[in-house]
Amino acid sequence: MSELVQANLILEGGALRGIFTAGVLDALDEKNLLFEFIIGVSAGACMGVSYISRQRGRNREILRRFGRDPRYFSLRNLLREGNLFSAKFVYEEIPQKLIPFDFQTFEQSPARFIVVATDCATGQAVYLQDKRNMTPAIRASASMPFVSKPVKLASGLYLDGGIADSIPIEYARQHGHAQSVVVCTRPKGYLKKENPHLLHLLKAVLPNNPRLAEALSQRSAVYNRELALVDKLEAEGKCLVVYPPENLKVGRLERNWEKLDSLYQAGYQAGLELVSKLPVFLAQ
Protein backbone atom coordinates (compact mmCIF):
# COMPACT_ATOMS: atom_id res chain seq x y z
CA MET A 1 0.00 0.00 0.00
CA SER A 2 1.36 3.42 -0.99
CA GLU A 3 1.60 6.39 1.30
CA LEU A 4 -0.70 9.09 -0.04
CA VAL A 5 1.24 12.37 -0.25
CA GLN A 6 -1.03 15.36 0.42
CA ALA A 7 0.47 17.67 -2.19
CA ASN A 8 0.18 18.41 -5.91
CA LEU A 9 2.37 16.67 -8.47
CA ILE A 10 2.61 18.64 -11.72
CA LEU A 11 4.08 16.89 -14.76
CA GLU A 12 5.26 19.02 -17.70
CA GLY A 13 5.16 17.74 -21.29
CA GLY A 14 8.06 17.56 -23.70
CA ALA A 15 7.42 14.55 -26.00
CA LEU A 16 10.21 11.96 -25.59
CA ARG A 17 11.98 14.10 -23.01
CA GLY A 18 9.18 12.82 -20.80
CA ILE A 19 11.35 9.78 -20.11
CA PHE A 20 13.03 11.97 -17.47
CA THR A 21 9.63 12.24 -15.76
CA ALA A 22 9.23 8.47 -16.04
CA GLY A 23 12.46 8.05 -14.06
CA VAL A 24 11.30 10.45 -11.35
CA LEU A 25 7.94 8.68 -11.03
CA ASP A 26 9.54 5.23 -10.92
CA ALA A 27 11.67 6.35 -7.97
CA LEU A 28 8.56 7.65 -6.18
CA ASP A 29 6.73 4.39 -6.84
CA GLU A 30 9.69 2.35 -5.62
CA LYS A 31 9.43 4.20 -2.32
CA ASN A 32 5.65 3.64 -2.23
CA LEU A 33 4.82 7.34 -2.47
CA LEU A 34 1.67 8.30 -4.36
CA PHE A 35 0.63 11.95 -4.65
CA GLU A 36 -3.02 12.66 -3.92
CA PHE A 37 -3.38 15.29 -6.69
CA ILE A 38 -1.60 14.66 -10.01
CA ILE A 39 -1.96 16.84 -13.09
CA GLY A 40 -0.22 16.00 -16.35
CA VAL A 41 0.30 17.81 -19.63
CA SER A 42 0.95 15.96 -22.88
CA ALA A 43 3.88 13.56 -22.25
CA GLY A 44 3.50 14.29 -18.55
CA ALA A 45 0.01 12.82 -18.69
CA CYS A 46 1.31 9.77 -20.57
CA MET A 47 3.93 9.18 -17.88
CA GLY A 48 1.50 9.87 -15.05
CA VAL A 49 -0.97 7.09 -15.86
CA SER A 50 1.63 4.32 -15.43
CA TYR A 51 2.65 5.84 -12.10
CA ILE A 52 -0.95 5.74 -10.90
CA SER A 53 -1.41 2.18 -12.20
CA ARG A 54 1.72 1.18 -10.23
CA GLN A 55 3.50 -0.18 -13.34
CA ARG A 56 7.04 0.84 -12.54
CA GLY A 57 9.32 0.72 -15.59
CA ARG A 58 6.46 0.55 -18.09
CA ASN A 59 7.15 3.86 -19.82
CA ARG A 60 10.86 3.11 -20.07
CA GLU A 61 10.06 -0.27 -21.61
CA ILE A 62 7.76 1.34 -24.20
CA LEU A 63 10.51 3.64 -25.43
CA ARG A 64 13.18 0.94 -25.23
CA ARG A 65 11.13 -1.40 -27.42
CA PHE A 66 9.37 1.02 -29.73
CA GLY A 67 11.27 4.33 -29.72
CA ARG A 68 12.80 3.53 -33.13
CA ASP A 69 9.78 1.65 -34.44
CA PRO A 70 8.07 3.51 -37.31
CA ARG A 71 4.73 2.27 -36.00
CA TYR A 72 5.34 4.44 -32.92
CA PHE A 73 6.27 7.70 -34.61
CA SER A 74 7.33 8.44 -38.17
CA LEU A 75 6.63 10.61 -41.18
CA ARG A 76 4.87 7.58 -42.64
CA ASN A 77 2.31 7.80 -39.84
CA LEU A 78 1.88 11.51 -40.47
CA LEU A 79 1.22 10.93 -44.17
CA ARG A 80 -1.07 7.94 -43.67
CA GLU A 81 -3.19 8.98 -40.71
CA GLY A 82 -2.32 12.60 -40.02
CA ASN A 83 -0.53 11.81 -36.75
CA LEU A 84 3.23 11.70 -36.27
CA PHE A 85 2.62 9.38 -33.30
CA SER A 86 0.22 6.70 -34.50
CA ALA A 87 -2.99 6.90 -32.49
CA LYS A 88 -3.84 3.25 -33.16
CA PHE A 89 -0.40 1.91 -32.20
CA VAL A 90 0.24 4.17 -29.20
CA TYR A 91 -3.23 4.18 -27.66
CA GLU A 92 -4.58 0.77 -28.69
CA GLU A 93 -1.95 -1.83 -29.60
CA ILE A 94 0.59 -0.95 -26.90
CA PRO A 95 -1.74 -0.62 -23.87
CA GLN A 96 -4.12 -3.39 -24.90
CA LYS A 97 -1.69 -6.00 -26.29
CA LEU A 98 2.04 -5.28 -26.36
CA ILE A 99 2.70 -3.73 -22.91
CA PRO A 100 -0.70 -4.00 -21.25
CA PHE A 101 -1.91 -1.15 -19.10
CA ASP A 102 -3.57 -1.96 -15.76
CA PHE A 103 -6.81 -0.06 -16.20
CA GLN A 104 -8.35 -1.51 -13.04
CA THR A 105 -5.57 -0.35 -10.71
CA PHE A 106 -5.56 3.05 -12.40
CA GLU A 107 -9.31 3.56 -12.05
CA GLN A 108 -9.38 2.38 -8.43
CA SER A 109 -6.43 4.52 -7.32
CA PRO A 110 -7.18 7.07 -4.57
CA ALA A 111 -5.13 9.66 -6.47
CA ARG A 112 -6.97 12.38 -8.32
CA PHE A 113 -5.68 12.66 -11.89
CA ILE A 114 -6.24 15.61 -14.21
CA VAL A 115 -5.16 15.87 -17.85
CA VAL A 116 -4.74 19.25 -19.54
CA ALA A 117 -5.84 19.76 -23.15
CA THR A 118 -6.47 22.84 -25.29
CA ASP A 119 -9.89 23.60 -26.78
CA CYS A 120 -9.33 24.38 -30.49
CA ALA A 121 -12.41 26.65 -30.62
CA THR A 122 -11.52 28.85 -27.65
CA GLY A 123 -7.76 28.43 -27.28
CA GLN A 124 -8.37 27.85 -23.56
CA ALA A 125 -7.12 25.04 -21.36
CA VAL A 126 -9.56 22.36 -20.26
CA TYR A 127 -8.95 20.01 -17.35
CA LEU A 128 -10.20 16.46 -17.89
CA GLN A 129 -10.52 13.97 -15.03
CA ASP A 130 -12.85 11.10 -15.91
CA LYS A 131 -10.65 8.08 -15.08
CA ARG A 132 -12.98 5.71 -16.94
CA ASN A 133 -12.58 7.69 -20.16
CA MET A 134 -8.97 8.79 -19.85
CA THR A 135 -7.46 7.44 -23.09
CA PRO A 136 -9.05 10.02 -25.43
CA ALA A 137 -8.22 12.77 -22.94
CA ILE A 138 -4.56 11.77 -22.94
CA ARG A 139 -4.59 11.52 -26.74
CA ALA A 140 -5.91 15.08 -26.88
CA SER A 141 -3.37 16.36 -24.37
CA ALA A 142 -0.48 14.80 -26.30
CA SER A 143 -1.61 15.78 -29.82
CA MET A 144 1.06 18.23 -30.90
CA PRO A 145 -0.16 21.00 -33.23
CA PHE A 146 0.55 20.65 -36.96
CA VAL A 147 1.71 17.01 -36.66
CA SER A 148 -1.46 15.61 -35.08
CA LYS A 149 -5.14 15.62 -35.84
CA PRO A 150 -7.28 17.35 -33.20
CA VAL A 151 -9.02 14.81 -31.00
CA LYS A 152 -12.80 14.90 -30.90
CA LEU A 153 -14.28 14.69 -27.42
CA ALA A 154 -17.91 15.19 -26.43
CA SER A 155 -17.69 18.98 -26.36
CA GLY A 156 -15.42 19.70 -29.33
CA LEU A 157 -11.93 19.34 -30.79
CA TYR A 158 -8.81 19.40 -28.62
CA LEU A 159 -5.03 19.53 -28.97
CA ASP A 160 -1.88 19.58 -26.84
CA GLY A 161 -2.48 20.91 -23.35
CA GLY A 162 0.89 22.63 -23.45
CA ILE A 163 -0.50 25.20 -25.87
CA ALA A 164 -2.64 26.83 -23.19
CA ASP A 165 -1.22 25.64 -19.85
CA SER A 166 2.19 23.96 -19.92
CA ILE A 167 2.80 24.07 -16.16
CA PRO A 168 -0.66 24.15 -14.53
CA ILE A 169 0.45 25.19 -11.07
CA GLU A 170 -2.28 27.80 -10.62
CA TYR A 171 -4.99 25.25 -11.37
CA ALA A 172 -3.36 22.74 -9.03
CA ARG A 173 -3.20 25.21 -6.16
CA GLN A 174 -6.82 26.26 -6.68
CA HIS A 175 -8.19 22.72 -6.86
CA GLY A 176 -5.65 20.66 -4.96
CA HIS A 177 -3.18 21.49 -2.21
CA ALA A 178 -1.11 24.49 -1.15
CA GLN A 179 2.18 22.65 -1.71
CA SER A 180 3.34 21.45 -5.10
CA VAL A 181 6.07 19.37 -6.68
CA VAL A 182 6.78 20.28 -10.30
CA VAL A 183 8.66 17.93 -12.62
CA CYS A 184 10.12 19.88 -15.55
CA THR A 185 11.61 18.44 -18.73
CA ARG A 186 13.83 21.43 -19.46
CA PRO A 187 16.90 22.38 -17.37
CA LYS A 188 16.71 25.10 -14.73
CA GLY A 189 16.94 28.56 -16.29
CA TYR A 190 15.37 27.58 -19.61
CA LEU A 191 12.97 30.10 -21.15
CA LYS A 192 11.05 29.90 -24.41
CA LYS A 193 11.89 32.53 -27.02
CA GLU A 194 9.05 34.91 -27.76
CA ASN A 195 8.25 36.03 -31.31
CA PRO A 196 6.10 39.19 -31.62
CA HIS A 197 5.40 38.44 -35.31
CA LEU A 198 4.14 34.89 -34.80
CA LEU A 199 0.45 35.72 -34.46
CA HIS A 200 0.19 37.14 -38.01
CA LEU A 201 1.69 33.96 -39.47
CA LEU A 202 -0.45 31.64 -37.38
CA LYS A 203 -3.65 33.45 -38.32
CA ALA A 204 -2.75 32.88 -41.96
CA VAL A 205 -2.08 29.20 -41.32
CA LEU A 206 -5.18 28.74 -39.13
CA PRO A 207 -7.78 31.06 -40.67
CA ASN A 208 -10.68 29.06 -39.19
CA ASN A 209 -9.19 28.90 -35.68
CA PRO A 210 -8.24 32.46 -34.71
CA ARG A 211 -8.35 31.78 -30.96
CA LEU A 212 -6.15 28.72 -31.30
CA ALA A 213 -3.72 30.82 -33.36
CA GLU A 214 -3.68 33.43 -30.61
CA ALA A 215 -3.05 30.79 -27.95
CA LEU A 216 -0.18 29.35 -29.97
CA SER A 217 1.32 32.80 -30.44
CA GLN A 218 1.18 33.41 -26.67
CA ARG A 219 2.51 30.00 -25.70
CA SER A 220 6.06 31.16 -24.96
CA ALA A 221 4.95 34.15 -22.90
CA VAL A 222 2.51 32.05 -20.86
CA TYR A 223 5.14 29.36 -20.29
CA ASN A 224 7.70 31.88 -19.10
CA ARG A 225 5.17 33.47 -16.72
CA GLU A 226 4.34 30.07 -15.30
CA LEU A 227 8.02 29.35 -14.72
CA ALA A 228 8.37 32.70 -12.95
CA LEU A 229 5.49 31.72 -10.65
CA VAL A 230 7.14 28.36 -9.97
CA ASP A 231 10.38 30.17 -9.05
CA LYS A 232 8.47 32.51 -6.73
CA LEU A 233 6.66 29.69 -4.98
CA GLU A 234 9.88 27.73 -4.66
CA ALA A 235 11.53 30.72 -2.97
CA GLU A 236 8.56 30.88 -0.56
CA GLY A 237 8.92 27.21 0.33
CA LYS A 238 5.60 26.27 -1.30
CA CYS A 239 7.04 24.37 -4.24
CA LEU A 240 9.74 21.79 -4.97
CA VAL A 241 11.02 21.66 -8.54
CA VAL A 242 12.77 18.76 -10.25
CA TYR A 243 14.85 19.65 -13.32
CA PRO A 244 16.80 17.45 -15.74
CA PRO A 245 20.56 18.06 -15.87
CA GLU A 246 21.70 20.65 -18.37
CA ASN A 247 24.41 18.44 -19.85
CA LEU A 248 21.97 15.84 -21.23
CA LYS A 249 20.84 17.10 -24.63
CA VAL A 250 17.79 15.10 -25.65
CA GLY A 251 15.41 16.25 -28.37
CA ARG A 252 11.63 16.07 -28.34
CA LEU A 253 11.81 13.32 -30.99
CA GLU A 254 15.02 11.63 -29.85
CA ARG A 255 15.63 8.16 -31.30
CA ASN A 256 18.96 7.36 -29.64
CA TRP A 257 18.16 4.86 -26.89
CA GLU A 258 21.41 5.47 -25.01
CA LYS A 259 20.54 9.17 -24.69
CA LEU A 260 16.99 8.42 -23.69
CA ASP A 261 18.05 5.90 -21.08
CA SER A 262 20.64 8.30 -19.66
CA LEU A 263 17.85 10.83 -19.22
CA TYR A 264 15.67 8.18 -17.57
CA GLN A 265 18.47 7.29 -15.15
CA ALA A 266 18.95 10.99 -14.37
CA GLY A 267 15.24 11.22 -13.64
CA TYR A 268 15.41 8.19 -11.36
CA GLN A 269 18.26 9.73 -9.36
CA ALA A 270 16.41 13.06 -9.22
CA GLY A 271 13.38 11.16 -7.95
CA LEU A 272 15.40 9.60 -5.12
CA GLU A 273 16.68 13.05 -4.19
CA LEU A 274 13.10 14.31 -4.21
CA VAL A 275 12.07 11.52 -1.85
CA SER A 276 14.75 12.61 0.61
CA LYS A 277 13.54 16.24 0.50
CA LEU A 278 9.81 15.56 0.83
CA PRO A 279 9.54 15.09 4.62
CA VAL A 280 11.05 18.51 5.41
CA PHE A 281 9.11 20.18 2.58
CA LEU A 282 5.75 18.72 3.64
CA ALA A 283 6.36 19.64 7.29
CA GLN A 284 6.60 23.36 6.46
Coordinates of C-alpha atoms in Angstrom, one line a residue:
M1 CA 0.0 0.0 0.0
S2 CA 1.4 3.4 -1.0
E3 CA 1.6 6.4 1.3
L4 CA -0.7 9.1 0.0
V5 CA 1.2 12.4 -0.2
Q6 CA -1.0 15.4 0.4
A7 CA 0.5 17.7 -2.2
N8 CA 0.2 18.4 -5.9
L9 CA 2.4 16.7 -8.5
I10 CA 2.6 18.6 -11.7
L11 CA 4.1 16.9 -14.8
E12 CA 5.3 19.0 -17.7
G13 CA 5.2 17.7 -21.3
G14 CA 8.1 17.6 -23.7
A15 CA 7.4 14.6 -26.0
L16 CA 10.2 12.0 -25.6
R17 CA 12.0 14.1 -23.0
G18 CA 9.2 12.8 -20.8
I19 CA 11.4 9.8 -20.1
F20 CA 13.0 12.0 -17.5
T21 CA 9.6 12.2 -15.8
A22 CA 9.2 8.5 -16.0
G23 CA 12.5 8.0 -14.1
V24 CA 11.3 10.5 -11.3
L25 CA 7.9 8.7 -11.0
D26 CA 9.5 5.2 -10.9
A27 CA 11.7 6.4 -8.0
L28 CA 8.6 7.6 -6.2
D29 CA 6.7 4.4 -6.8
E30 CA 9.7 2.3 -5.6
K31 CA 9.4 4.2 -2.3
N32 CA 5.7 3.6 -2.2
L33 CA 4.8 7.3 -2.5
L34 CA 1.7 8.3 -4.4
F35 CA 0.6 11.9 -4.6
E36 CA -3.0 12.7 -3.9
F37 CA -3.4 15.3 -6.7
I38 CA -1.6 14.7 -10.0
I39 CA -2.0 16.8 -13.1
G40 CA -0.2 16.0 -16.4
V41 CA 0.3 17.8 -19.6
S42 CA 1.0 16.0 -22.9
A43 CA 3.9 13.6 -22.3
G44 CA 3.5 14.3 -18.5
A45 CA 0.0 12.8 -18.7
C46 CA 1.3 9.8 -20.6
M47 CA 3.9 9.2 -17.9
G48 CA 1.5 9.9 -15.0
V49 CA -1.0 7.1 -15.9
S50 CA 1.6 4.3 -15.4
Y51 CA 2.7 5.8 -12.1
I52 CA -0.9 5.7 -10.9
S53 CA -1.4 2.2 -12.2
R54 CA 1.7 1.2 -10.2
Q55 CA 3.5 -0.2 -13.3
R56 CA 7.0 0.8 -12.5
G57 CA 9.3 0.7 -15.6
R58 CA 6.5 0.5 -18.1
N59 CA 7.2 3.9 -19.8
R60 CA 10.9 3.1 -20.1
E61 CA 10.1 -0.3 -21.6
I62 CA 7.8 1.3 -24.2
L63 CA 10.5 3.6 -25.4
R64 CA 13.2 0.9 -25.2
R65 CA 11.1 -1.4 -27.4
F66 CA 9.4 1.0 -29.7
G67 CA 11.3 4.3 -29.7
R68 CA 12.8 3.5 -33.1
D69 CA 9.8 1.7 -34.4
P70 CA 8.1 3.5 -37.3
R71 CA 4.7 2.3 -36.0
Y72 CA 5.3 4.4 -32.9
F73 CA 6.3 7.7 -34.6
S74 CA 7.3 8.4 -38.2
L75 CA 6.6 10.6 -41.2
R76 CA 4.9 7.6 -42.6
N77 CA 2.3 7.8 -39.8
L78 CA 1.9 11.5 -40.5
L79 CA 1.2 10.9 -44.2
R80 CA -1.1 7.9 -43.7
E81 CA -3.2 9.0 -40.7
G82 CA -2.3 12.6 -40.0
N83 CA -0.5 11.8 -36.8
L84 CA 3.2 11.7 -36.3
F85 CA 2.6 9.4 -33.3
S86 CA 0.2 6.7 -34.5
A87 CA -3.0 6.9 -32.5
K88 CA -3.8 3.2 -33.2
F89 CA -0.4 1.9 -32.2
V90 CA 0.2 4.2 -29.2
Y91 CA -3.2 4.2 -27.7
E92 CA -4.6 0.8 -28.7
E93 CA -1.9 -1.8 -29.6
I94 CA 0.6 -1.0 -26.9
P95 CA -1.7 -0.6 -23.9
Q96 CA -4.1 -3.4 -24.9
K97 CA -1.7 -6.0 -26.3
L98 CA 2.0 -5.3 -26.4
I99 CA 2.7 -3.7 -22.9
P100 CA -0.7 -4.0 -21.2
F101 CA -1.9 -1.1 -19.1
D102 CA -3.6 -2.0 -15.8
F103 CA -6.8 -0.1 -16.2
Q104 CA -8.4 -1.5 -13.0
T105 CA -5.6 -0.4 -10.7
F106 CA -5.6 3.0 -12.4
E107 CA -9.3 3.6 -12.1
Q108 CA -9.4 2.4 -8.4
S109 CA -6.4 4.5 -7.3
P110 CA -7.2 7.1 -4.6
A111 CA -5.1 9.7 -6.5
R112 CA -7.0 12.4 -8.3
F113 CA -5.7 12.7 -11.9
I114 CA -6.2 15.6 -14.2
V115 CA -5.2 15.9 -17.8
V116 CA -4.7 19.3 -19.5
A117 CA -5.8 19.8 -23.2
T118 CA -6.5 22.8 -25.3
D119 CA -9.9 23.6 -26.8
C120 CA -9.3 24.4 -30.5
A121 CA -12.4 26.6 -30.6
T122 CA -11.5 28.9 -27.7
G123 CA -7.8 28.4 -27.3
Q124 CA -8.4 27.8 -23.6
A125 CA -7.1 25.0 -21.4
V126 CA -9.6 22.4 -20.3
Y127 CA -9.0 20.0 -17.3
L128 CA -10.2 16.5 -17.9
Q129 CA -10.5 14.0 -15.0
D130 CA -12.8 11.1 -15.9
K131 CA -10.7 8.1 -15.1
R132 CA -13.0 5.7 -16.9
N133 CA -12.6 7.7 -20.2
M134 CA -9.0 8.8 -19.8
T135 CA -7.5 7.4 -23.1
P136 CA -9.1 10.0 -25.4
A137 CA -8.2 12.8 -22.9
I138 CA -4.6 11.8 -22.9
R139 CA -4.6 11.5 -26.7
A140 CA -5.9 15.1 -26.9
S141 CA -3.4 16.4 -24.4
A142 CA -0.5 14.8 -26.3
S143 CA -1.6 15.8 -29.8
M144 CA 1.1 18.2 -30.9
P145 CA -0.2 21.0 -33.2
F146 CA 0.6 20.7 -37.0
V147 CA 1.7 17.0 -36.7
S148 CA -1.5 15.6 -35.1
K149 CA -5.1 15.6 -35.8
P150 CA -7.3 17.3 -33.2
V151 CA -9.0 14.8 -31.0
K152 CA -12.8 14.9 -30.9
L153 CA -14.3 14.7 -27.4
A154 CA -17.9 15.2 -26.4
S155 CA -17.7 19.0 -26.4
G156 CA -15.4 19.7 -29.3
L157 CA -11.9 19.3 -30.8
Y158 CA -8.8 19.4 -28.6
L159 CA -5.0 19.5 -29.0
D160 CA -1.9 19.6 -26.8
G161 CA -2.5 20.9 -23.3
G162 CA 0.9 22.6 -23.5
I163 CA -0.5 25.2 -25.9
A164 CA -2.6 26.8 -23.2
D165 CA -1.2 25.6 -19.8
S166 CA 2.2 24.0 -19.9
I167 CA 2.8 24.1 -16.2
P168 CA -0.7 24.1 -14.5
I169 CA 0.5 25.2 -11.1
E170 CA -2.3 27.8 -10.6
Y171 CA -5.0 25.3 -11.4
A172 CA -3.4 22.7 -9.0
R173 CA -3.2 25.2 -6.2
Q174 CA -6.8 26.3 -6.7
H175 CA -8.2 22.7 -6.9
G176 CA -5.7 20.7 -5.0
H177 CA -3.2 21.5 -2.2
A178 CA -1.1 24.5 -1.1
Q179 CA 2.2 22.7 -1.7
S180 CA 3.3 21.5 -5.1
V181 CA 6.1 19.4 -6.7
V182 CA 6.8 20.3 -10.3
V183 CA 8.7 17.9 -12.6
C184 CA 10.1 19.9 -15.5
T185 CA 11.6 18.4 -18.7
R186 CA 13.8 21.4 -19.5
P187 CA 16.9 22.4 -17.4
K188 CA 16.7 25.1 -14.7
G189 CA 16.9 28.6 -16.3
Y190 CA 15.4 27.6 -19.6
L191 CA 13.0 30.1 -21.1
K192 CA 11.0 29.9 -24.4
K193 CA 11.9 32.5 -27.0
E194 CA 9.0 34.9 -27.8
N195 CA 8.2 36.0 -31.3
P196 CA 6.1 39.2 -31.6
H197 CA 5.4 38.4 -35.3
L198 CA 4.1 34.9 -34.8
L199 CA 0.4 35.7 -34.5
H200 CA 0.2 37.1 -38.0
L201 CA 1.7 34.0 -39.5
L202 CA -0.5 31.6 -37.4
K203 CA -3.7 33.4 -38.3
A204 CA -2.7 32.9 -42.0
V205 CA -2.1 29.2 -41.3
L206 CA -5.2 28.7 -39.1
P207 CA -7.8 31.1 -40.7
N208 CA -10.7 29.1 -39.2
N209 CA -9.2 28.9 -35.7
P210 CA -8.2 32.5 -34.7
R211 CA -8.4 31.8 -31.0
L212 CA -6.2 28.7 -31.3
A213 CA -3.7 30.8 -33.4
E214 CA -3.7 33.4 -30.6
A215 CA -3.1 30.8 -28.0
L216 CA -0.2 29.3 -30.0
S217 CA 1.3 32.8 -30.4
Q218 CA 1.2 33.4 -26.7
R219 CA 2.5 30.0 -25.7
S220 CA 6.1 31.2 -25.0
A221 CA 5.0 34.2 -22.9
V222 CA 2.5 32.1 -20.9
Y223 CA 5.1 29.4 -20.3
N224 CA 7.7 31.9 -19.1
R225 CA 5.2 33.5 -16.7
E226 CA 4.3 30.1 -15.3
L227 CA 8.0 29.3 -14.7
A228 CA 8.4 32.7 -13.0
L229 CA 5.5 31.7 -10.6
V230 CA 7.1 28.4 -10.0
D231 CA 10.4 30.2 -9.0
K232 CA 8.5 32.5 -6.7
L233 CA 6.7 29.7 -5.0
E234 CA 9.9 27.7 -4.7
A235 CA 11.5 30.7 -3.0
E236 CA 8.6 30.9 -0.6
G237 CA 8.9 27.2 0.3
K238 CA 5.6 26.3 -1.3
C239 CA 7.0 24.4 -4.2
L240 CA 9.7 21.8 -5.0
V241 CA 11.0 21.7 -8.5
V242 CA 12.8 18.8 -10.3
Y243 CA 14.9 19.7 -13.3
P244 CA 16.8 17.5 -15.7
P245 CA 20.6 18.1 -15.9
E246 CA 21.7 20.7 -18.4
N247 CA 24.4 18.4 -19.9
L248 CA 22.0 15.8 -21.2
K249 CA 20.8 17.1 -24.6
V250 CA 17.8 15.1 -25.6
G251 CA 15.4 16.3 -28.4
R252 CA 11.6 16.1 -28.3
L253 CA 11.8 13.3 -31.0
E254 CA 15.0 11.6 -29.9
R255 CA 15.6 8.2 -31.3
N256 CA 19.0 7.4 -29.6
W257 CA 18.2 4.9 -26.9
E258 CA 21.4 5.5 -25.0
K259 CA 20.5 9.2 -24.7
L260 CA 17.0 8.4 -23.7
D261 CA 18.1 5.9 -21.1
S262 CA 20.6 8.3 -19.7
L263 CA 17.8 10.8 -19.2
Y264 CA 15.7 8.2 -17.6
Q265 CA 18.5 7.3 -15.1
A266 CA 19.0 11.0 -14.4
G267 CA 15.2 11.2 -13.6
Y268 CA 15.4 8.2 -11.4
Q269 CA 18.3 9.7 -9.4
A270 CA 16.4 13.1 -9.2
G271 CA 13.4 11.2 -7.9
L272 CA 15.4 9.6 -5.1
E273 CA 16.7 13.0 -4.2
L274 CA 13.1 14.3 -4.2
V275 CA 12.1 11.5 -1.9
S276 CA 14.8 12.6 0.6
K277 CA 13.5 16.2 0.5
L278 CA 9.8 15.6 0.8
P279 CA 9.5 15.1 4.6
V280 CA 11.0 18.5 5.4
F281 CA 9.1 20.2 2.6
L282 CA 5.7 18.7 3.6
A283 CA 6.4 19.6 7.3
Q284 CA 6.6 23.4 6.5

